[in-house]
Structures are given as structure tokens and as C-alpha cells.
Tab-separated table of C-alpha atoms and ligand atoms in Angstrom:
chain	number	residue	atom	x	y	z
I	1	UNK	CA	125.640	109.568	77.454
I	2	UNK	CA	122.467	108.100	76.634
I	3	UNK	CA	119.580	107.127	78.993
I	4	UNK	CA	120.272	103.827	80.474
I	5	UNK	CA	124.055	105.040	81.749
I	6	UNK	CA	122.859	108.525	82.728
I	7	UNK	CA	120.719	106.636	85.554
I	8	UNK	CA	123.049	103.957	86.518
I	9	UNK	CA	125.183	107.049	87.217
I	10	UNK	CA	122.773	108.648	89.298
I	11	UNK	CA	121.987	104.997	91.227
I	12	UNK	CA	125.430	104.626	92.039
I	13	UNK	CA	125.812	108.048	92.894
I	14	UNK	CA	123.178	108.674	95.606
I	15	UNK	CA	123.968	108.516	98.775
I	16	UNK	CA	120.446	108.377	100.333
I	17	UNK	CA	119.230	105.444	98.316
I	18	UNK	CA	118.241	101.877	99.619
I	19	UNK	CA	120.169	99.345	98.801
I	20	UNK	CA	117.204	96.566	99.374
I	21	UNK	CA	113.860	96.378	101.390
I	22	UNK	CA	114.640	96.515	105.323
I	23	UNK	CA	114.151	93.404	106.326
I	24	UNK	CA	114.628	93.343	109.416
I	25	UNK	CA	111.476	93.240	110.755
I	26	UNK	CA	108.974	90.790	111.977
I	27	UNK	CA	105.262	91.159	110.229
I	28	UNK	CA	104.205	91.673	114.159
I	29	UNK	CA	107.474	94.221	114.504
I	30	UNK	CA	108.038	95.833	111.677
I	31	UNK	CA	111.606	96.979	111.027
I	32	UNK	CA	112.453	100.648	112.628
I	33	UNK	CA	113.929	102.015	109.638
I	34	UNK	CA	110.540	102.192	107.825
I	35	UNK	CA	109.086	104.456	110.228
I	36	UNK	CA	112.592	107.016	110.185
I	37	UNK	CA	111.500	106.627	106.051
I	38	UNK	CA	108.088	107.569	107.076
I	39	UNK	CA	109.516	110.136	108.780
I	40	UNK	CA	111.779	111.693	106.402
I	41	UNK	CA	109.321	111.963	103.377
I	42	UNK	CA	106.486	109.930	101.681
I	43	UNK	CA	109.324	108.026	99.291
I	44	UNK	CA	112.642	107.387	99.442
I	45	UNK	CA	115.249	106.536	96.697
I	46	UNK	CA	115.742	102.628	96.126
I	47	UNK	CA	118.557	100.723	94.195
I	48	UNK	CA	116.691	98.153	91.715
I	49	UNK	CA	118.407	95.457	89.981
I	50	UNK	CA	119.589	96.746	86.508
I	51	UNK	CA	121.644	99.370	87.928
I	52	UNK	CA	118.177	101.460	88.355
I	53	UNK	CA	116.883	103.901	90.492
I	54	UNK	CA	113.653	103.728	92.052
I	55	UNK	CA	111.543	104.683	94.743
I	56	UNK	CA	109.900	103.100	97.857
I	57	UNK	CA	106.676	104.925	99.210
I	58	UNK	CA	105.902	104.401	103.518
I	59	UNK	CA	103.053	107.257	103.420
I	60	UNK	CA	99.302	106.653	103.407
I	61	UNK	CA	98.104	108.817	100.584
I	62	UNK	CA	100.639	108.268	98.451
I	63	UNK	CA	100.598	105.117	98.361
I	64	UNK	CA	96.871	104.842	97.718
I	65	UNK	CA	97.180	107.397	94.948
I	66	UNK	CA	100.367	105.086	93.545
I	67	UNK	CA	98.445	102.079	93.376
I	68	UNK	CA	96.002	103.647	91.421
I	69	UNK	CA	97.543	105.640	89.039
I	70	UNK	CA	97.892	103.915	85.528
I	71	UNK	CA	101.279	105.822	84.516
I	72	UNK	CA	102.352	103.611	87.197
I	73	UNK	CA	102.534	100.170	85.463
I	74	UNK	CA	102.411	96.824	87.245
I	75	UNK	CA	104.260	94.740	84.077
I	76	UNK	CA	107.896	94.649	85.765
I	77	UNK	CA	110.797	92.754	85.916
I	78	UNK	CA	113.238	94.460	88.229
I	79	UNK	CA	113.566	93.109	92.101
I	80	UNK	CA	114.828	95.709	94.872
I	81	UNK	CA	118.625	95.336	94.170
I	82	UNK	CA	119.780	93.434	97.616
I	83	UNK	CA	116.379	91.029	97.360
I	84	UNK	CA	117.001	90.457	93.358
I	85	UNK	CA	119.607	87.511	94.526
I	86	UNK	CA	116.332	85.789	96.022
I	87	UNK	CA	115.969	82.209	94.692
I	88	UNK	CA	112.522	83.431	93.729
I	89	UNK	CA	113.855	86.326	91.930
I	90	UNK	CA	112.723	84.782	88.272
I	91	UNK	CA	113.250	86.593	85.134
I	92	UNK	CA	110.646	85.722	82.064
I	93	UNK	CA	114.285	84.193	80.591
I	94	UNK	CA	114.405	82.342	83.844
I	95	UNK	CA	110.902	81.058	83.486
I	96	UNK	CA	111.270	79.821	80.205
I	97	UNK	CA	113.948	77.448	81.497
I	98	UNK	CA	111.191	75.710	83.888
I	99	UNK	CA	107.949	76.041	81.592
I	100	UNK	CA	107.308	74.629	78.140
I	101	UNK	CA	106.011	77.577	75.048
I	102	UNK	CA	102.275	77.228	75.824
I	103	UNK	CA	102.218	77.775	79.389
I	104	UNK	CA	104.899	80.681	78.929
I	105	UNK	CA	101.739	82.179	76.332
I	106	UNK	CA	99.354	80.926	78.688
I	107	UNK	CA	101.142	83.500	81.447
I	108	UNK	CA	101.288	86.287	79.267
I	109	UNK	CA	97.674	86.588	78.036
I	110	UNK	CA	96.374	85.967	81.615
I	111	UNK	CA	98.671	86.951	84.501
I	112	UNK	CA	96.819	89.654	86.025
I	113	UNK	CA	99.191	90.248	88.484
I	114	UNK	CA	101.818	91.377	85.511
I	115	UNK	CA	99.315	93.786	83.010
I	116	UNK	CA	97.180	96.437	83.085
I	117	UNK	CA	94.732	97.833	80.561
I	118	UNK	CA	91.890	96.047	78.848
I	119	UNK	CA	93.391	92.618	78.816
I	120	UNK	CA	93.535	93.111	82.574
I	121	UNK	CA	90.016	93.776	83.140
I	122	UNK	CA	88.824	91.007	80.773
I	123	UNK	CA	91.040	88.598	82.791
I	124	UNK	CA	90.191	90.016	85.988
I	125	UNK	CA	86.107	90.195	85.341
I	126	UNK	CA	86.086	86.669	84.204
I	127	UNK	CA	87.942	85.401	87.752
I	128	UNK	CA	85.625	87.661	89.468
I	129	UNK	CA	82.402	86.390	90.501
I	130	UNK	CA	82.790	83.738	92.727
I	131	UNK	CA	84.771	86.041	95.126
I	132	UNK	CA	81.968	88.402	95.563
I	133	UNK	CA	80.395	89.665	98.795
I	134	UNK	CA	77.241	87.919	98.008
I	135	UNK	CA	78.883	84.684	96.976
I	136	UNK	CA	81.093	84.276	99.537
I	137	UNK	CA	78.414	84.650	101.921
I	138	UNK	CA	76.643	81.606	100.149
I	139	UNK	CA	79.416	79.418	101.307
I	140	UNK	CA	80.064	80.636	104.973
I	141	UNK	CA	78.718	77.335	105.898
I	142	UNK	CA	81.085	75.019	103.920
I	143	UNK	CA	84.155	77.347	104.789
I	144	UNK	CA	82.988	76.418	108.324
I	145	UNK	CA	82.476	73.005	107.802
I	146	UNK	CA	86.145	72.736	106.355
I	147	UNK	CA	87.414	74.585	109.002
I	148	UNK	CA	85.307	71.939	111.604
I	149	UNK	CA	87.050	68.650	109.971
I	150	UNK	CA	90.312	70.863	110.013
I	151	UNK	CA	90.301	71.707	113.888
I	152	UNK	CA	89.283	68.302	114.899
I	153	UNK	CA	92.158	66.253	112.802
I	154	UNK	CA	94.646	68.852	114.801
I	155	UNK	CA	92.767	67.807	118.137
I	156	UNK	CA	93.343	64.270	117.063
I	157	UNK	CA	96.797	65.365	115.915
I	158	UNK	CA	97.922	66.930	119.576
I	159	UNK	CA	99.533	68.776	122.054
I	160	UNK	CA	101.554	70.739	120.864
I	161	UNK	CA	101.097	71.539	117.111
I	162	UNK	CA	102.041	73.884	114.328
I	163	UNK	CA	99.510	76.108	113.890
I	164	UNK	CA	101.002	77.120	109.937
I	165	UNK	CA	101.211	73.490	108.624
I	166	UNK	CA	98.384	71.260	110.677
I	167	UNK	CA	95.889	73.997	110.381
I	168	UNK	CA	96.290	77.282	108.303
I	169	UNK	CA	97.455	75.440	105.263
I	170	UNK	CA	95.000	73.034	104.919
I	171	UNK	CA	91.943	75.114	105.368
I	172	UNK	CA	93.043	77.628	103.204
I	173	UNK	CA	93.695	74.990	100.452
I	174	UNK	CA	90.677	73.188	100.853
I	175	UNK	CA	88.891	76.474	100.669
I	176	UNK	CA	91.024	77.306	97.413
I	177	UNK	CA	89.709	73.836	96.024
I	178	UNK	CA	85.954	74.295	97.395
I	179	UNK	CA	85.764	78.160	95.574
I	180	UNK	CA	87.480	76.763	93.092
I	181	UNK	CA	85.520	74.158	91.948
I	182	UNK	CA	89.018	71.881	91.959
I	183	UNK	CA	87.314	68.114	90.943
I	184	UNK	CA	87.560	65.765	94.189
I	185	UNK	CA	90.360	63.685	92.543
I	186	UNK	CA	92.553	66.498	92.467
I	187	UNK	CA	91.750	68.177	95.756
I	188	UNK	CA	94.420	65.941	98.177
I	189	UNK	CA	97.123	65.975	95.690
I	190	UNK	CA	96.536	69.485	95.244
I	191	UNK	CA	96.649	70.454	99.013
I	192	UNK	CA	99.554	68.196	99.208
I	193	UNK	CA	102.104	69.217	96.953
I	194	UNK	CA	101.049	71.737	94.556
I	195	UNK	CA	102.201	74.685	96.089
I	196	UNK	CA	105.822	73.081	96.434
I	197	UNK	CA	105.855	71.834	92.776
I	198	UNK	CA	107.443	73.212	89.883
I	199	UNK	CA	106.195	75.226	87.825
I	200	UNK	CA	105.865	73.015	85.053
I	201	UNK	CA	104.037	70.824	86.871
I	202	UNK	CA	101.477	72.513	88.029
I	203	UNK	CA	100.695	73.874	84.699
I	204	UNK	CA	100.280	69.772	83.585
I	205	UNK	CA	97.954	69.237	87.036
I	206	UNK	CA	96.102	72.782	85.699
I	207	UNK	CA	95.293	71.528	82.405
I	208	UNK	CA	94.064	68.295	83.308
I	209	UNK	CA	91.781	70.018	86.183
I	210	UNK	CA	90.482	72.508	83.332
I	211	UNK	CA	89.713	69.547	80.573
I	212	UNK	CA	88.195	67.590	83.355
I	213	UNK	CA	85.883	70.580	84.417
I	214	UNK	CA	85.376	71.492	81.056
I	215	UNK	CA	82.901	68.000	80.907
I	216	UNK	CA	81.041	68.643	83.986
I	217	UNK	CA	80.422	73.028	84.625
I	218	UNK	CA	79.570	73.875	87.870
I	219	UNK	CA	78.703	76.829	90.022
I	220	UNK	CA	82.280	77.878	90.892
I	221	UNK	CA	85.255	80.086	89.458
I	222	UNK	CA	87.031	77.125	86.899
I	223	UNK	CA	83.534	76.504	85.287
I	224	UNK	CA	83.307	80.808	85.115
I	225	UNK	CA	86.719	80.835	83.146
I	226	UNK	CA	85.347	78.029	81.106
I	227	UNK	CA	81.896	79.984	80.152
I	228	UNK	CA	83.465	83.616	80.063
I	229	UNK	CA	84.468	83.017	76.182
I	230	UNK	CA	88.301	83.144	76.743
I	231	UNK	CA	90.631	81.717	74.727
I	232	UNK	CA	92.302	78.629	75.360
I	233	UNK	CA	95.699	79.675	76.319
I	234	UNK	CA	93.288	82.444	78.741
I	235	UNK	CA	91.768	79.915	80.784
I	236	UNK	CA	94.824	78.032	80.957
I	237	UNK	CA	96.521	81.865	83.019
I	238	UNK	CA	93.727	82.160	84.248
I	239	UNK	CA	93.481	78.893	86.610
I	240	UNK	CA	97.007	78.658	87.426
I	241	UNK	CA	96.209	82.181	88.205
I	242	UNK	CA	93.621	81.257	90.485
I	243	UNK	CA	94.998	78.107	91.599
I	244	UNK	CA	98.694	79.397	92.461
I	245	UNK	CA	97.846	82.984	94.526
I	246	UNK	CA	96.253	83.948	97.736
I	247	UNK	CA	96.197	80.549	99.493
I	248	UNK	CA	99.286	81.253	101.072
I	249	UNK	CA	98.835	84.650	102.154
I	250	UNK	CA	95.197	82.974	104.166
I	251	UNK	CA	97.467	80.798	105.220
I	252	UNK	CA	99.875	83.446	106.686
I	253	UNK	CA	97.395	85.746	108.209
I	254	UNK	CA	95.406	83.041	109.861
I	255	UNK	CA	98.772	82.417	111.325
I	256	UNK	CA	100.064	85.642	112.234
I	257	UNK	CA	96.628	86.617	113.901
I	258	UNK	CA	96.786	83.541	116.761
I	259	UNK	CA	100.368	84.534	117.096
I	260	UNK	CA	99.197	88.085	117.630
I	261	UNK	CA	96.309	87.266	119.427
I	262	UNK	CA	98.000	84.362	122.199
I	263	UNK	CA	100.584	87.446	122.858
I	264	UNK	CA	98.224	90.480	123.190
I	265	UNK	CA	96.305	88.248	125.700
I	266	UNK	CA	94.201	91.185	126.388
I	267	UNK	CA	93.018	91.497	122.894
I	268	UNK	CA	92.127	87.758	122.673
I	269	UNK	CA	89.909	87.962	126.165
I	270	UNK	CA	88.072	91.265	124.126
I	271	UNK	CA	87.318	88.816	121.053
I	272	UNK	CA	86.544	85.592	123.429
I	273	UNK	CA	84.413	87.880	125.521
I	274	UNK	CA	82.155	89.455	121.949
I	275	UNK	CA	82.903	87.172	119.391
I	276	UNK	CA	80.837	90.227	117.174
I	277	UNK	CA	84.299	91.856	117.536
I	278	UNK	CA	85.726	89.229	115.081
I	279	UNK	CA	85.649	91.174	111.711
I	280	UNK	CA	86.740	94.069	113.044
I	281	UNK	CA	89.755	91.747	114.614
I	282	UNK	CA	90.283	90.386	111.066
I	283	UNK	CA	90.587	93.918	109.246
I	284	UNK	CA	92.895	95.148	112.203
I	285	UNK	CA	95.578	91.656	111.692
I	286	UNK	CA	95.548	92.462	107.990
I	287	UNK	CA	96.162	96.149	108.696
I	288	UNK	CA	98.583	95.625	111.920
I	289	UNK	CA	100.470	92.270	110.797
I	290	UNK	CA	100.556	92.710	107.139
I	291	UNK	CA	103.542	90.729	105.569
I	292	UNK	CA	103.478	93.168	102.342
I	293	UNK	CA	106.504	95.195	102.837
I	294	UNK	CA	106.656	95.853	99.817
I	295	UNK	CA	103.806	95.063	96.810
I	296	UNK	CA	104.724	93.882	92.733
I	297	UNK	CA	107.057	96.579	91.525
I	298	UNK	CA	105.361	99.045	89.531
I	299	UNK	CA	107.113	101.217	86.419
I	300	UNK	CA	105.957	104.550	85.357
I	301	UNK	CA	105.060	104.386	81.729
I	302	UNK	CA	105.898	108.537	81.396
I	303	UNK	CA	107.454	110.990	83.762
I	304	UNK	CA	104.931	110.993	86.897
I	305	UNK	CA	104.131	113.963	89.072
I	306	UNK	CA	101.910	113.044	92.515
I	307	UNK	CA	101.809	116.278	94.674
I	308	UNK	CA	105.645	116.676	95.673
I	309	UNK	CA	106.597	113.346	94.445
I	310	UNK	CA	108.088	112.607	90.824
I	311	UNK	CA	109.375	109.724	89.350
I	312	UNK	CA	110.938	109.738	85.570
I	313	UNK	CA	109.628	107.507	83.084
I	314	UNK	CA	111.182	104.326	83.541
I	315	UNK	CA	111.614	104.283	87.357
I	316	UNK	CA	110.737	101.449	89.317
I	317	UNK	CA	108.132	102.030	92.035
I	318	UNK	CA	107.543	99.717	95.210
I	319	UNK	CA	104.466	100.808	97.733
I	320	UNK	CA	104.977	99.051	100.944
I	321	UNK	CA	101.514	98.121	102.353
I	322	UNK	CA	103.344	97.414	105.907
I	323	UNK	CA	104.520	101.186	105.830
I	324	UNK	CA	101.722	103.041	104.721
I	325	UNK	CA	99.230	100.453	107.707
I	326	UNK	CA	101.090	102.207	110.329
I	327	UNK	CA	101.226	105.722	108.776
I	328	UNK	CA	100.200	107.477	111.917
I	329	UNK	CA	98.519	110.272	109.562
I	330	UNK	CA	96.193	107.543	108.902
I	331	UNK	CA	95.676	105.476	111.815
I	332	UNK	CA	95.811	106.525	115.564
I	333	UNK	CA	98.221	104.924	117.396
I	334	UNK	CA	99.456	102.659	114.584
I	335	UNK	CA	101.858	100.552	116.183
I	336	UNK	CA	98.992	99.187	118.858
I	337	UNK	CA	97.386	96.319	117.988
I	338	UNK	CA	93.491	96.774	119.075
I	339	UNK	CA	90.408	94.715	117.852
I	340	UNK	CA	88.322	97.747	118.604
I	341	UNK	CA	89.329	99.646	116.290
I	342	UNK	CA	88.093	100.759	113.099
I	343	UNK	CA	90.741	99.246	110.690
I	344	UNK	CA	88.805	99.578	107.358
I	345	UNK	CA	90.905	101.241	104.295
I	346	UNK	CA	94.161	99.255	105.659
I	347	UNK	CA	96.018	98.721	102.345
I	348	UNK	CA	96.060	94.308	103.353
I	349	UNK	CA	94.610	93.692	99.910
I	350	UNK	CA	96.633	96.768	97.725
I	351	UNK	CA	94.474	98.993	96.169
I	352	UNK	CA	93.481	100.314	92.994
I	353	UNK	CA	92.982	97.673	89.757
I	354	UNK	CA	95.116	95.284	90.941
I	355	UNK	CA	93.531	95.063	94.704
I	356	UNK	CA	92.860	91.589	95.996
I	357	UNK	CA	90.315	89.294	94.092
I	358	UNK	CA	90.020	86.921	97.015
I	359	UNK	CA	89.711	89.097	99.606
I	360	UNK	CA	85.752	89.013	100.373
I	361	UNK	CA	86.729	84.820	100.858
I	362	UNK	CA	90.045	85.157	102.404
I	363	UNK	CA	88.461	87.850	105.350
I	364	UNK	CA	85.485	84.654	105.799
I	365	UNK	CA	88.586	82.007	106.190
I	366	UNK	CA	90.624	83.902	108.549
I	367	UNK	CA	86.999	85.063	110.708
I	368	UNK	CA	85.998	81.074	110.270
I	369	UNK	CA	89.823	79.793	111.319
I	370	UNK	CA	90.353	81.581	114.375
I	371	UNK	CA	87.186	82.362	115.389
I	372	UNK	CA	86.811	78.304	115.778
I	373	UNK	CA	90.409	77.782	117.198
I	374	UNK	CA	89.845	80.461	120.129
I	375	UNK	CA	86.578	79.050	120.606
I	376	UNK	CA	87.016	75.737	121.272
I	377	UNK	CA	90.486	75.624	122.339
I	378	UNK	CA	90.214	78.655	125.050
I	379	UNK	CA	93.157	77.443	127.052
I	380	UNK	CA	95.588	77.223	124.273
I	381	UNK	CA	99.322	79.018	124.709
I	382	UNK	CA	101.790	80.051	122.293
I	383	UNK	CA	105.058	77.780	122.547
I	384	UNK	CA	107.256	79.327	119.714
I	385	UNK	CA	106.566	81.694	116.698
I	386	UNK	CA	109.414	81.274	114.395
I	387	UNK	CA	108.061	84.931	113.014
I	388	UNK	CA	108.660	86.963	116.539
I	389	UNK	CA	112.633	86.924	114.711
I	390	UNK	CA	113.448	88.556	111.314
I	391	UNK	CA	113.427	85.631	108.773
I	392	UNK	CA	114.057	85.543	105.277
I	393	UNK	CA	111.872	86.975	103.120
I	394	UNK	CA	109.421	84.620	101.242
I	395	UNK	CA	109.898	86.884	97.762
I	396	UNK	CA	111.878	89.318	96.167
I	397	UNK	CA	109.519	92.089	96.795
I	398	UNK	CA	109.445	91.778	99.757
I	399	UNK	CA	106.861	89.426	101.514
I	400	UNK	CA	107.157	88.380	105.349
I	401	UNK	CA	107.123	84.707	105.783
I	402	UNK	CA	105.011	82.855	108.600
I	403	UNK	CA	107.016	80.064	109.850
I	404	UNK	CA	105.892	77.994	112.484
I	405	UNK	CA	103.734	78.703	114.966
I	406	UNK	CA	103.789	76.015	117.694
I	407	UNK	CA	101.145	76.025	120.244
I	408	UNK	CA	99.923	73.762	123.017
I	409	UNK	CA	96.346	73.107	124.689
T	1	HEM	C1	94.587	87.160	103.526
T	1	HEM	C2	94.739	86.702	102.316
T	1	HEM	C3	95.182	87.516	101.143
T	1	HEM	C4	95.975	88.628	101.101
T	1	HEM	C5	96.635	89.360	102.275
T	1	HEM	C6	96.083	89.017	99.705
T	1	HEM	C7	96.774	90.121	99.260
T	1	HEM	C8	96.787	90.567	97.945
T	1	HEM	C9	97.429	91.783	97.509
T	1	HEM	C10	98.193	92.741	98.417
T	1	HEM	C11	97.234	91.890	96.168
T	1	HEM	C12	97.713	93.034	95.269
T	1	HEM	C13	99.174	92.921	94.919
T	1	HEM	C14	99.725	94.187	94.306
T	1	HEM	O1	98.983	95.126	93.999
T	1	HEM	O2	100.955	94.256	94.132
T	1	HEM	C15	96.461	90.736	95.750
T	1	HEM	C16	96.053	90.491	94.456
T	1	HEM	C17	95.365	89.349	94.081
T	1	HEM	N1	94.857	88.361	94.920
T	1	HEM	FE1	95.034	88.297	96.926
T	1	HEM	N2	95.380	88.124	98.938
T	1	HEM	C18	94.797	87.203	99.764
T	1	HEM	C19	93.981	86.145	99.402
T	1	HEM	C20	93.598	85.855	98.112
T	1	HEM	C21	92.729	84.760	97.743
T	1	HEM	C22	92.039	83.784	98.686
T	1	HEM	C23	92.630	84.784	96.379
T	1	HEM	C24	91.798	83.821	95.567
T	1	HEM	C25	92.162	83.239	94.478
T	1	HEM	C26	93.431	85.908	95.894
T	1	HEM	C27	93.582	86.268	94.579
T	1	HEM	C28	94.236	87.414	94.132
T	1	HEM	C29	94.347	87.786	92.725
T	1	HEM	C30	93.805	87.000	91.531
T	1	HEM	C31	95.056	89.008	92.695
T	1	HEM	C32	95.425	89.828	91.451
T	1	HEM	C33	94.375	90.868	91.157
T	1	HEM	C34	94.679	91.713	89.937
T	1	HEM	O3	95.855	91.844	89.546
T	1	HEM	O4	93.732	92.277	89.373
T	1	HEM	N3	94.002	86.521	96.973
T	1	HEM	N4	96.194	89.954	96.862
């Protein structure tokens, strides 16, 4: 019996194993069943698609010491078995289908999210700069500004409004565009419809952004990629990189914190009372209301030991960043949602090589968005939070979507 058959034997066999992710769960109420996992052990056996057995880790430590271990390898192409019927479930022979050859080699010598090793940190250095500490406090003042014109098109808009579309979405993409350096003749079509386009097309709207800023450098991340000395087909990744993640997860936690906030009212009166609580807020909605249940699947490279947990070479390995926020080992009281408290080391952002590039800009967006929306609009009242229900998942691994948020003033 060779290898392959020998597993799918021992996936079909055992009893204890996940079928999918449990999903059902809010990002505010996260499902039940991950805290009896918790419970039970620091993994727990999870069917894969393939036939495969894998594991999905709920504890703290381990999942900090998973996410950086480099047996564990973030190149994969299996989905948690129930979730790997997702319409977004794409194989690579599915993405060929919907991307012509040279954005297929344009993926594969810069997807960061999808290699590891010295290809990764060439990538990953050359994105880098722009989403620095010290950077991203150079452009507090135009995130705010953005955020300004944002909150007074939704006053103009009215009572009551969708907090997701008429105001998350379009200060997290004009933010994208701003960091970006996106040219202005891009930046409405690109707020517009890119994120809903195919993938084909937004490699066309990429490459024409990239020649385009290729005649006129500037101080942002596109004119970076463009001095770093990449190849072609690497800056080509590398901004659809750039421009295709993390605007929708601002988007989402911007979201998800008013929705937290306008029903904890005591925790927004703390915040309206010492707006100096605000970036401690942040950290605690990223830690508290984090929509990872589970991260990218990772694949160990070799048989891999951690303390008393093993998985064989081969395996498929999901961390769940929703899990391991409320591992009580880690943080007091996990399932209370308090600005006070000292969230810092929440795994909102993963951890380990592949941890957030954005996240120095995308803690200044949601501290900008919501500071400025409980500010000025003290009165306002959640109507209806489509995310208070279970909902379908926004990925196959695993990702909590936002929904509306309707509000009125
Ligand atoms: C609140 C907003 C955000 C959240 C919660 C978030 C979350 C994450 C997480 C959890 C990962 C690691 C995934 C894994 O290990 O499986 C990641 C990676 C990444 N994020 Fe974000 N992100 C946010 C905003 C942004 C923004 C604004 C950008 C800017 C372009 C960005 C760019 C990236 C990139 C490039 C990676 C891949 C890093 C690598 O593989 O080395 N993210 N993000």
C-alpha cells in the first residue's frame, strides 16, 4: 500500500477528525466547538480535500510556534475538505482557466502569500517599506483626510447607511491607492470594481498601472517594486500582490469594530470618554473579532515534532488565529471584549514570515475610521449587522465575512 492510500485510509478511518472549519460562528461569537477543541488538546485531526489528513491548531503557543516553523510550508493547495466546494476554492489548474501564461508566471515568482525561502524574502523586502512604522506615520494626515471626505459623503448620503459599503470600503481603497501610489486615473475605477473583477482583468488594469508608474517614480510602494531590481514578471506579482490583499480585511475590521463597539455600549462611552484608549481599542477588535478562523494552509515539508504535537510529512496544517485570540492561557477573560486591555501579541496579522505587511497602515485606517465616525456621529445606533448570524464564509480557509452593517444617526 503505498503512501498516498495508506493516509486516505487513516482520513476515512478517524473518527475524531473534522470534516470542515466550524463555521458556525459569528467573528463577534465565535462558534462553541472551537473552544471544546481548545479544550481537548492544542490540535485536532482535520479532513482536507485530497482524501488527506490534517490538523487544525486552537492553542496559543502552538500556533505561534506553527506559524513560524519553516518545516511547516505555506505553498498549498488543499482546502479543509467541507470548505474545498467554496466557489473560491481555486486550484493553480483552475486559475489557469481565468489567467493568460504571463500572469500565471507573474503569480508564481511573486505570490508571497504561496512561498517561502529566499524568493519570499526578496519579494517580501521589496513590498516592504512603505508599510513601515515610520512611514505610515508620515501619512497619518492624508489617511485622515481620506477618511474626512469619506465621513462627510456618508453624512450627505444619510440616515440610515451601510457602514461596510458607504464607508469601510472606500477608505480602505482609497488608502490602498494613496500607499500605493495607484496614478489618479486609475484610483475610481479601481475602488469601483477591481476587487469584483476577474482575475484576468485586474492583471490587464495592473500592468497598465505599473507601465504608467514606471514613467513617473514616486515616493510610494509601485515606484519601490519598480526600483528594487525585480524582474519583470516580479513586479507584475508583486502589484497585483499589493493591489489585490488587505483592503478587504481594513474593510472588515473597521466594520466589525462599530458593530462591536454600538453593542458593547459601555466600551464605546470608555473610548468616547479617552479617545487615547483608541489603539489599544484597535489591537483588542483585531484580537477579539478576528475573522481568521483559520489562516493559508500550511504543509510540513518533513515529519514535524512541536512539544506533544506531530504531524507527518505531507500533512496539511491550518492555525486558526480566531482560536488561539481567545486561548484563555493567553488572554484573561478571552471571550470579553474590553478596550482596556492589553491586547498586544493577538495573532490579527499571523505571525512568523508570512505576518501581515500592511498591518502598521491597516491599525492607522481602522484608529482614523472609527475614531472619526464615533466622534462626530456620537448619537449613532446600530440598526442591523448581517454578521451577529453565521454567514457563509468569504474563503475556503476559512475567513468570516462582514456583511452589512446598517446604522442610523
Ligand atoms: C486589518 C487589516 C488586515 C488584516 C486583519 C490582515 C491580516 C493578514 C494576515 C492574517 C496575514 C497572514 C496570512 C497567513 O499567514 O496565512 C496577512 C498577510 C499579508 N498582508 Fe495583511 N491584513 C490586513 C491588512 C493588510 C494591508 C492594508 C496590506 C497592504 C497591502 C496587507 C498586505 C499583506 C501581505 C502582502 C501579506 C503577505 C505577507 C507575506 O506572505 O510575507 N494586509 N495579512
Amino acid at each position: 500500500v503505498d503512501e498516498k492510500t495508506r493516509r486516505a485510509a487513516a482520513a476515512a478511518g478517524c473518527p475524531h477528525a473534522l470534516a470542515g472549519l466550524p463555521d458556525d460562528g459569528t467573528q463577534l461569537q465565535p462558534s462553541p466547538t472551537l473552544r471544546e477543541l481548545r479544550a481537548n488538546g492544542p490540535a485536532t485531526p482535520m479532513r482536507y480535500t485530497g482524501d488527506q489528513l490534517g490538523w487544525f491548531i486552537t492553542d496559543y503557543e502552538l500556533a505561534k510556534r506553527a506559524l513560524a516553523d519553516e518545516r511547516l510550508t505555506i505553498k498549498s493547495e488543499r482546502f479543509p475538505e467541507r470548505q474545498g466546494e467554496h466557489p473560491r476554492a481555486n486550484t493553480p489548474d483552475d486559475l489557469h482557466t481565468q489567467m493568460d501564461e504571463q500572469a500565471m508566471e507573474s503569480l508564481s515568482a511573486a505570490n508571497v502569500l504561496g512561498m517561502d525561502g529566499p524568493q519570499h524574502d526578496k519579494i517580501r523586502r521589496a513590498m516592504i517599506t512603505r508599510f513601515m512604522v515610520k512611514a505610515v506615520r508620515g501619512r497619518r494626515a492624508e489617511v485622515r483626510a481620506i477618511v474626512d471626505r469619506q465621513l462627510e459623503r456618508l453624512l450627505s448620503l444619510g440616515s440610515p447607511a451601510d457602514i461596510t459599503s458607504q464607508y469601510a470600503r472606500p477608505v480602505s481603497a482609497y488608502v490602498h491607492c494613496l500607499v500605493l501610489g495607484v496614478p489618479e486615473r486609475f484610483v475610481e475605477g479601481y475602488v469601483a470594481d477591481y476587487e469584483e473583477s476577474p482575475f484576468q482583468t485586474q492583471f490587464e488594469l495592473v500592468r497598465e498601472v505599473v507601465a504608467e508608474k514606471a514613467q513617473n517614480l514616486g515616493e510610494d510602494a509601485l515606484s519601490d517594486l519598480l526600483r528594487a531590481g525585480l524582474t519583470d514578471r516580479e513586479t507584475e506579482g508583486a502589484a497585483w500582490m499589493l493591489m489585490s490583499v488587505g483592503r478587504d480585511n481594513v474593510e472588515r475590521m473597521i466594520s466589525t469594530m462599530m458593530v462591536a463597539l454600538l453593542s458593547h455600549p459601555d466600551q464605546l462611552a470608555l473610548l468616547q470618554h479617552d479617545p487615547a484608549l483608541l489603539p489599544g481599542a484597535v489591537e483588542e477588535i483585531l484580537r477579539y473579532g478576528n475573522p481568521f478562523l483559520g489562516l493559508l494552509v500550511r504543509t510540513a515539508t518533513e515529519d514535524v515534532t512541536i512539544e506533544n504535537f506531530a504531524a507527518e510529512a505531507g500533512q496539511s496544517v491550518s492555525v486558526s488565529a480566531v482560536a488561539a485570540n481567545r486561548d484563555p492561557h493567553r488572554f484573561d477573560d478571552p471571550d470579553r471584549f474590553d478596550v482596556t486591555r492589553d491586547a498586544f501579541g493577538h495573532l490579527g496579522f499571523g505571525f512568523g514570515p508570512h505576518s501581515c505587511v500592511g498591518q502598521q497602515l491597516a491599525r492607522v485606517e481602522i484608529q482614523e475610521a472609527v475614531g472619526a465616525l464615533v466622534r462626530t456621529l456620537p448619537q449613532v445606533r446600530l440598526l442591523h449587522a448581517e454578521q451577529l448570524e453565521p454567514m457563509a464564509l468569504a474563503s475556503p480557509i476559512g475567513l468570516h465575512d462582514t456583511g452589512t452593517v446598517l446604522v442610523e444617526w
